[in-house]
CSV table of C-alpha atoms and ligand atoms in Angstrom, one decimal:
chain,number,residue,atom,x,y,z
P,1,MET,CA,-0.1,0.1,0.1
P,2,ASP,CA,1.3,3.5,-1.0
P,3,ARG,CA,0.8,5.6,1.9
P,4,ALA,CA,1.9,8.6,0.1
P,5,ASP,CA,-1.2,8.3,-2.3
P,6,VAL,CA,-3.5,11.3,-1.3
P,7,SER,CA,-6.6,9.6,-2.8
P,8,LEU,CA,-6.1,6.9,0.1
P,9,ALA,CA,-6.6,9.2,2.9
P,10,ASP,CA,-9.8,10.4,4.5
P,11,ASN,CA,-9.0,14.0,5.8
P,12,HIS,CA,-12.3,14.7,7.6
P,13,THR,CA,-14.1,12.6,10.2
P,14,HIS,CA,-16.0,13.0,13.4
P,15,THR,CA,-16.7,11.0,16.5
P,16,ALA,CA,-19.4,10.5,19.1
P,17,ARG,CA,-17.8,13.4,21.1
P,18,CYS,CA,-19.4,16.1,19.1
P,19,GLY,CA,-22.9,15.2,20.1
P,20,HIS,CA,-24.3,14.6,16.7
P,21,ALA,CA,-22.2,11.7,15.2
P,22,GLU,CA,-22.2,8.2,16.2
P,23,GLY,CA,-19.2,5.8,17.0
P,24,GLU,CA,-16.1,6.0,19.0
P,25,THR,CA,-12.9,7.1,17.4
P,26,VAL,CA,-11.5,3.5,17.2
P,27,ASP,CA,-14.7,2.5,15.2
P,28,TYR,CA,-13.5,5.3,12.5
P,29,VAL,CA,-10.1,3.9,12.7
P,30,GLU,CA,-11.2,0.4,12.1
P,31,ALA,CA,-13.7,1.4,9.2
P,32,ALA,CA,-10.8,3.3,7.6
P,33,LEU,CA,-8.7,0.1,7.6
P,34,ALA,CA,-11.6,-1.8,6.2
P,35,ALA,CA,-12.1,0.5,3.5
P,36,GLY,CA,-8.5,0.1,2.5
P,37,LEU,CA,-7.4,3.5,3.3
P,38,SER,CA,-3.9,4.4,4.3
P,39,ALA,CA,-4.5,7.3,6.5
P,40,ILE,CA,-7.4,8.8,8.4
P,41,ALA,CA,-7.5,12.1,10.1
P,42,VAL,CA,-9.9,12.4,13.1
P,43,THR,CA,-11.2,15.9,12.9
P,44,ASP,CA,-13.8,16.5,15.4
P,45,HIS,CA,-15.4,19.8,15.9
P,46,VAL,CA,-13.7,22.4,17.9
P,47,PRO,CA,-15.1,23.4,21.3
P,48,MET,CA,-17.4,26.6,20.8
P,49,PHE,CA,-14.6,28.8,22.2
P,50,TRP,CA,-16.2,32.0,20.8
P,51,LEU,CA,-19.4,31.7,22.8
P,52,PRO,CA,-19.9,32.3,26.6
P,53,GLU,CA,-20.0,28.7,28.3
P,54,ASP,CA,-23.7,28.6,28.8
P,55,GLN,CA,-24.6,29.2,25.1
P,56,ARG,CA,-22.2,26.4,23.8
P,57,ASP,CA,-24.5,23.6,22.3
P,58,PRO,CA,-23.3,20.1,23.4
P,59,HIS,CA,-25.0,18.8,20.3
P,60,LEU,CA,-22.6,20.8,17.9
P,61,ALA,CA,-19.3,20.2,19.5
P,62,MET,CA,-17.3,18.6,22.3
P,63,ALA,CA,-17.0,20.6,25.7
P,64,LEU,CA,-14.0,22.6,26.2
P,65,ASP,CA,-12.5,20.4,28.9
P,66,ASP,CA,-13.0,17.4,26.6
P,67,LEU,CA,-10.3,18.9,24.2
P,68,PRO,CA,-7.2,17.3,25.9
P,69,ARG,CA,-8.8,13.9,26.3
P,70,TYR,CA,-9.8,13.9,22.7
P,71,VAL,CA,-6.1,14.7,21.7
P,72,ASP,CA,-5.0,12.1,24.0
P,73,GLU,CA,-7.3,9.5,22.6
P,74,VAL,CA,-6.3,10.1,18.9
P,75,LEU,CA,-2.5,10.2,19.8
P,76,ALA,CA,-3.0,6.8,21.6
P,77,LEU,CA,-4.8,5.4,18.6
P,78,GLY,CA,-2.0,6.5,16.3
P,79,ASP,CA,0.5,4.6,18.5
P,80,GLN,CA,-1.7,1.6,18.6
P,81,TYR,CA,-2.3,1.3,14.8
P,82,ARG,CA,1.1,2.6,13.8
P,83,ASP,CA,2.0,-0.4,11.8
P,84,ARG,CA,-1.5,-0.7,10.0
P,85,ILE,CA,-2.7,2.8,9.2
P,86,ASP,CA,-1.7,6.4,9.7
P,87,VAL,CA,-3.9,8.0,12.3
P,88,ARG,CA,-3.7,11.8,12.1
P,89,LEU,CA,-4.6,14.3,14.8
P,90,GLY,CA,-6.8,16.9,13.4
P,91,ILE,CA,-9.7,19.3,14.4
P,92,GLU,CA,-12.4,21.1,12.4
P,93,ALA,CA,-12.2,24.5,13.6
P,94,ASP,CA,-14.8,27.3,12.9
P,95,PHE,CA,-13.5,30.5,11.4
P,96,ILE,CA,-15.1,33.2,13.4
P,97,PRO,CA,-14.1,36.7,12.4
P,98,GLY,CA,-12.7,38.6,15.3
P,99,HIS,CA,-11.8,35.4,17.3
P,100,GLU,CA,-8.7,34.4,15.3
P,101,GLU,CA,-6.4,34.9,18.5
P,102,GLY,CA,-8.8,32.9,20.7
P,103,LEU,CA,-8.6,30.0,18.1
P,104,ARG,CA,-4.7,30.3,17.9
P,105,ARG,CA,-4.3,30.1,21.6
P,106,LEU,CA,-6.8,27.3,22.1
P,107,LEU,CA,-5.2,25.0,19.5
P,108,GLU,CA,-1.5,26.0,20.4
P,109,PRO,CA,-0.8,23.6,23.2
P,110,PHE,CA,-1.6,20.5,21.0
P,111,PRO,CA,0.3,18.7,18.3
P,112,PHE,CA,-2.3,18.9,15.6
P,113,ASP,CA,-1.1,17.2,12.2
P,114,LEU,CA,-3.9,19.2,10.4
P,115,VAL,CA,-6.4,22.0,11.2
P,116,LEU,CA,-9.5,22.2,9.1
P,117,GLY,CA,-10.9,25.7,8.6
P,118,SER,CA,-14.6,25.9,8.4
P,119,VAL,CA,-17.2,28.7,7.8
P,120,HIS,CA,-20.5,27.4,9.4
P,121,TRP,CA,-21.5,30.6,11.1
P,122,VAL,CA,-22.2,33.7,9.0
P,123,ASP,CA,-22.9,37.1,10.9
P,124,GLY,CA,-23.6,35.2,14.0
P,125,TRP,CA,-26.0,32.4,12.9
P,126,LEU,CA,-25.3,28.9,12.0
P,127,MET,CA,-25.8,29.2,8.2
P,128,ASP,CA,-25.8,25.3,7.6
P,129,GLY,CA,-28.1,24.3,10.3
P,130,PRO,CA,-31.7,23.2,9.6
P,131,ARG,CA,-33.1,26.4,11.1
P,132,SER,CA,-31.5,28.3,8.6
P,133,ILE,CA,-33.7,26.8,5.8
P,134,PRO,CA,-36.7,29.6,6.1
P,135,ARG,CA,-34.1,32.2,5.7
P,136,PHE,CA,-32.9,30.7,2.2
P,137,GLN,CA,-36.6,30.5,1.4
P,138,GLN,CA,-37.2,34.2,1.8
P,139,GLY,CA,-36.2,34.3,-2.1
P,140,PRO,CA,-33.4,34.8,-4.3
P,141,ASP,CA,-32.2,38.2,-3.1
P,142,GLU,CA,-31.6,36.7,0.4
P,143,VAL,CA,-30.2,33.5,-1.1
P,144,ASP,CA,-27.4,35.9,-2.7
P,145,ARG,CA,-26.9,38.1,0.2
P,146,ILE,CA,-26.2,34.8,2.2
P,147,TRP,CA,-23.8,33.6,-0.3
P,148,LYS,CA,-22.1,36.8,-0.7
P,149,ALA,CA,-21.7,37.3,3.2
P,150,TYR,CA,-20.2,33.5,3.3
P,151,ALA,CA,-17.8,34.2,0.5
P,152,GLU,CA,-16.4,37.4,2.5
P,153,THR,CA,-16.1,35.3,5.6
P,154,LEU,CA,-14.4,32.6,3.5
P,155,ILE,CA,-12.0,34.9,2.1
P,156,ARG,CA,-11.1,36.2,5.6
P,157,ALA,CA,-10.6,32.4,6.6
P,158,ALA,CA,-8.3,31.8,3.8
P,159,ARG,CA,-6.1,34.9,4.7
P,160,SER,CA,-6.0,34.1,8.5
P,161,GLY,CA,-3.2,31.7,8.3
P,162,LEU,CA,-4.9,29.5,10.9
P,163,PHE,CA,-5.7,26.6,8.7
P,164,ASP,CA,-4.3,23.7,6.7
P,165,ILE,CA,-7.4,22.8,4.8
P,166,LEU,CA,-10.3,24.8,3.9
P,167,THR,CA,-13.6,22.5,4.0
P,168,HIS,CA,-16.8,22.3,2.1
P,169,LEU,CA,-16.0,25.5,0.0
P,170,ASP,CA,-19.6,26.0,-1.4
P,171,LEU,CA,-21.4,24.8,2.0
P,172,PRO,CA,-24.4,27.4,1.4
P,173,LYS,CA,-25.5,25.1,-1.4
P,174,LYS,CA,-26.3,22.2,1.3
P,175,PHE,CA,-30.1,22.5,1.1
P,176,GLY,CA,-30.1,23.2,-2.6
P,177,PHE,CA,-30.2,27.1,-2.6
P,178,ARG,CA,-28.0,28.4,-5.4
P,179,PRO,CA,-26.8,31.9,-6.0
P,180,SER,CA,-27.9,33.7,-9.1
P,181,VAL,CA,-24.4,33.7,-10.2
P,182,PRO,CA,-21.4,31.7,-8.7
P,183,PHE,CA,-20.9,32.7,-5.1
P,184,ALA,CA,-23.0,35.7,-5.7
P,185,GLY,CA,-20.2,37.2,-7.9
P,186,ARG,CA,-17.3,36.6,-5.5
P,187,GLN,CA,-16.2,33.1,-6.8
P,188,ALA,CA,-13.0,34.4,-8.7
P,189,ASP,CA,-12.1,36.2,-5.5
P,190,VAL,CA,-12.5,33.1,-3.3
P,191,VAL,CA,-10.4,31.1,-5.8
P,192,THR,CA,-7.7,33.8,-5.7
P,193,ALA,CA,-7.8,34.0,-2.0
P,194,VAL,CA,-7.5,30.3,-1.6
P,195,ALA,CA,-4.8,29.9,-4.1
P,196,ALA,CA,-2.6,32.8,-2.3
P,197,SER,CA,-3.3,31.1,1.2
P,198,GLY,CA,-1.2,28.1,0.6
P,199,CYS,CA,-4.4,26.0,2.2
P,200,ALA,CA,-5.4,22.9,0.5
P,201,VAL,CA,-9.2,22.3,-0.1
P,202,GLU,CA,-11.2,19.2,0.4
P,203,LEU,CA,-13.2,17.5,-2.2
P,204,SER,CA,-15.9,16.1,0.2
P,205,SER,CA,-18.5,13.5,-0.3
P,206,GLY,CA,-20.4,14.9,2.4
P,207,GLY,CA,-22.4,16.9,0.0
P,208,LEU,CA,-23.5,13.7,-1.8
P,209,ARG,CA,-25.4,12.8,1.5
P,210,LYS,CA,-27.3,16.3,1.9
P,211,PRO,CA,-30.4,17.5,-0.1
P,212,VAL,CA,-28.0,19.2,-2.7
P,213,GLY,CA,-26.8,15.8,-3.6
P,214,GLU,CA,-23.3,17.1,-5.1
P,215,ALA,CA,-19.8,17.0,-3.6
P,216,TYR,CA,-18.2,20.2,-2.3
P,217,PRO,CA,-16.9,21.9,-4.1
P,218,ALA,CA,-19.0,22.0,-7.3
P,219,PRO,CA,-17.5,20.8,-10.6
P,220,ASP,CA,-16.8,24.4,-11.9
P,221,LEU,CA,-15.3,25.6,-8.6
P,222,LEU,CA,-13.2,22.5,-8.4
P,223,ARG,CA,-11.9,23.0,-11.9
P,224,ASP,CA,-10.9,26.7,-11.3
P,225,LEU,CA,-9.2,25.8,-7.9
P,226,VAL,CA,-7.3,23.0,-9.7
P,227,ALA,CA,-6.4,25.5,-12.5
P,228,ALA,CA,-4.9,27.8,-9.7
P,229,GLY,CA,-2.8,25.3,-8.5
P,230,VAL,CA,-4.8,24.7,-5.1
P,231,PRO,CA,-3.9,21.2,-3.7
P,232,VAL,CA,-7.0,19.1,-3.4
P,233,VAL,CA,-7.5,16.3,-0.7
P,234,LEU,CA,-10.4,13.9,-0.2
P,235,SER,CA,-12.6,13.8,2.6
P,236,SER,CA,-15.9,12.0,3.8
P,237,ASP,CA,-16.9,14.3,6.7
P,238,ALA,CA,-18.0,10.9,8.3
P,239,HIS,CA,-20.4,11.3,11.0
P,240,ALA,CA,-20.9,7.6,11.4
P,241,PRO,CA,-18.1,4.8,11.0
P,242,ALA,CA,-19.8,3.5,7.8
P,243,GLU,CA,-19.2,6.9,6.2
P,244,VAL,CA,-15.4,6.7,6.3
P,245,GLY,CA,-14.3,6.9,2.6
P,246,PHE,CA,-17.7,7.4,1.5
P,247,ARG,CA,-18.1,7.3,-2.3
P,248,PHE,CA,-14.0,8.0,-2.8
P,249,ASP,CA,-14.4,6.2,-6.2
P,250,ASP,CA,-16.9,9.1,-7.1
P,251,LEU,CA,-14.5,11.6,-5.7
P,252,ARG,CA,-11.5,10.2,-7.5
P,253,ASP,CA,-13.5,10.6,-10.9
P,254,LEU,CA,-14.6,14.2,-10.1
P,255,LEU,CA,-11.0,15.2,-9.4
P,256,ALA,CA,-9.8,13.6,-12.6
P,257,SER,CA,-12.4,15.5,-14.7
P,258,ALA,CA,-11.6,18.7,-13.0
P,259,ARG,CA,-7.9,18.1,-13.7
P,260,ALA,CA,-8.6,17.3,-17.4
P,261,ALA,CA,-10.8,20.3,-17.7
P,262,SER,CA,-8.2,22.6,-16.2
P,263,GLN,CA,-5.7,21.4,-18.6
P,264,SER,CA,-8.0,21.9,-21.6
P,265,ARG,CA,-8.7,25.3,-20.5
P,266,HIS,CA,-4.9,26.2,-20.3
P,267,CYS,CA,-4.6,24.9,-24.0
P,268,LEU,CA,-7.3,27.6,-25.2
C,301,ZN,ZN1,-20.6,17.7,12.3
C,302,FE,FE1,-18.2,21.5,8.6
C,303,FE,FE1,-17.0,18.0,9.6
C,304,ZN,ZN1,-18.4,19.3,8.3
C-alpha cells in the first residue's frame, strides 16, 4: 500500500464526542482500515470557544474540557495502529471573524497534524443548520446575500493563516439554494484568496449525503481551484463509521475530470 497516495486518505471525520455523530474514534479507525485507506485524520468539531459557556451547544461540539482527552485518545490510537494505518490528529475549527487569536491560543498547546478551517457561522448564525432553511426560503435576493456574506467570511478564513485545509467550500448549497451567479459574484475572489493562502481544499463526499446531492466543491469551482494550483485532498466528513471513505471512487473521478478540464482550459 502506498501511504503517500493522497487519494487513500480520509481527511475529515467526526466522533461521538461532538454530540451529533455516532461511534467511538476507534470505530472510525477500524472503518478506515476496512475501506483500504492508508490514512485517516480524526477532525472532530472544535469546542465553541467564541461563545459564553452557557451558550455552547453540546449537540454541535465537544466541551472545552474534553479537548485534551480527545487529543490524548487520537494520539494513543495513532501509536496503537502505527503499523497498520496513519491516524492523524486533526480538528475542524470554525472560523469566526474577530476570534482568530482565541482560536490560535486554544489550539496552540496541542500537536495537531492538520487543522480544518470551516465557515459554518455567517454573521452570528449557523448558516448550514436546519433552522436556517426559512432564511434561504425568503427568496433569491436573500439567497444571494447569504452566499455573498459567506464568501466574504471564507476569504477572511483563507487569509487568516490559521488553517491547513479549507472545508466544504460551497457549503451554502447544502439545502439546494443556489446563488444567481457563482458565489454571488465572488467566486473568482474566493479562488484567488484560497490559492494565495497556501491552504489545500477538500473534495468532500459529505454533500452527496445532503439535499443538494453534490460533492463540495461543485465541478466548476473545483476546476478553477485546480487550475489555480490549489492542492486537493479527499474527505468524507463522516459522522458515522460506515461513512469513512464514503464514495471516494466518485471523488477520484470528479478530481480527474477537474484536472482534465483545467488542462484543456490552459490550452485555449
Ligand atoms: Zn458535524
Ligand atoms: Fe463542517
Ligand atoms: Fe465536519
Ligand atoms: Zn463538516
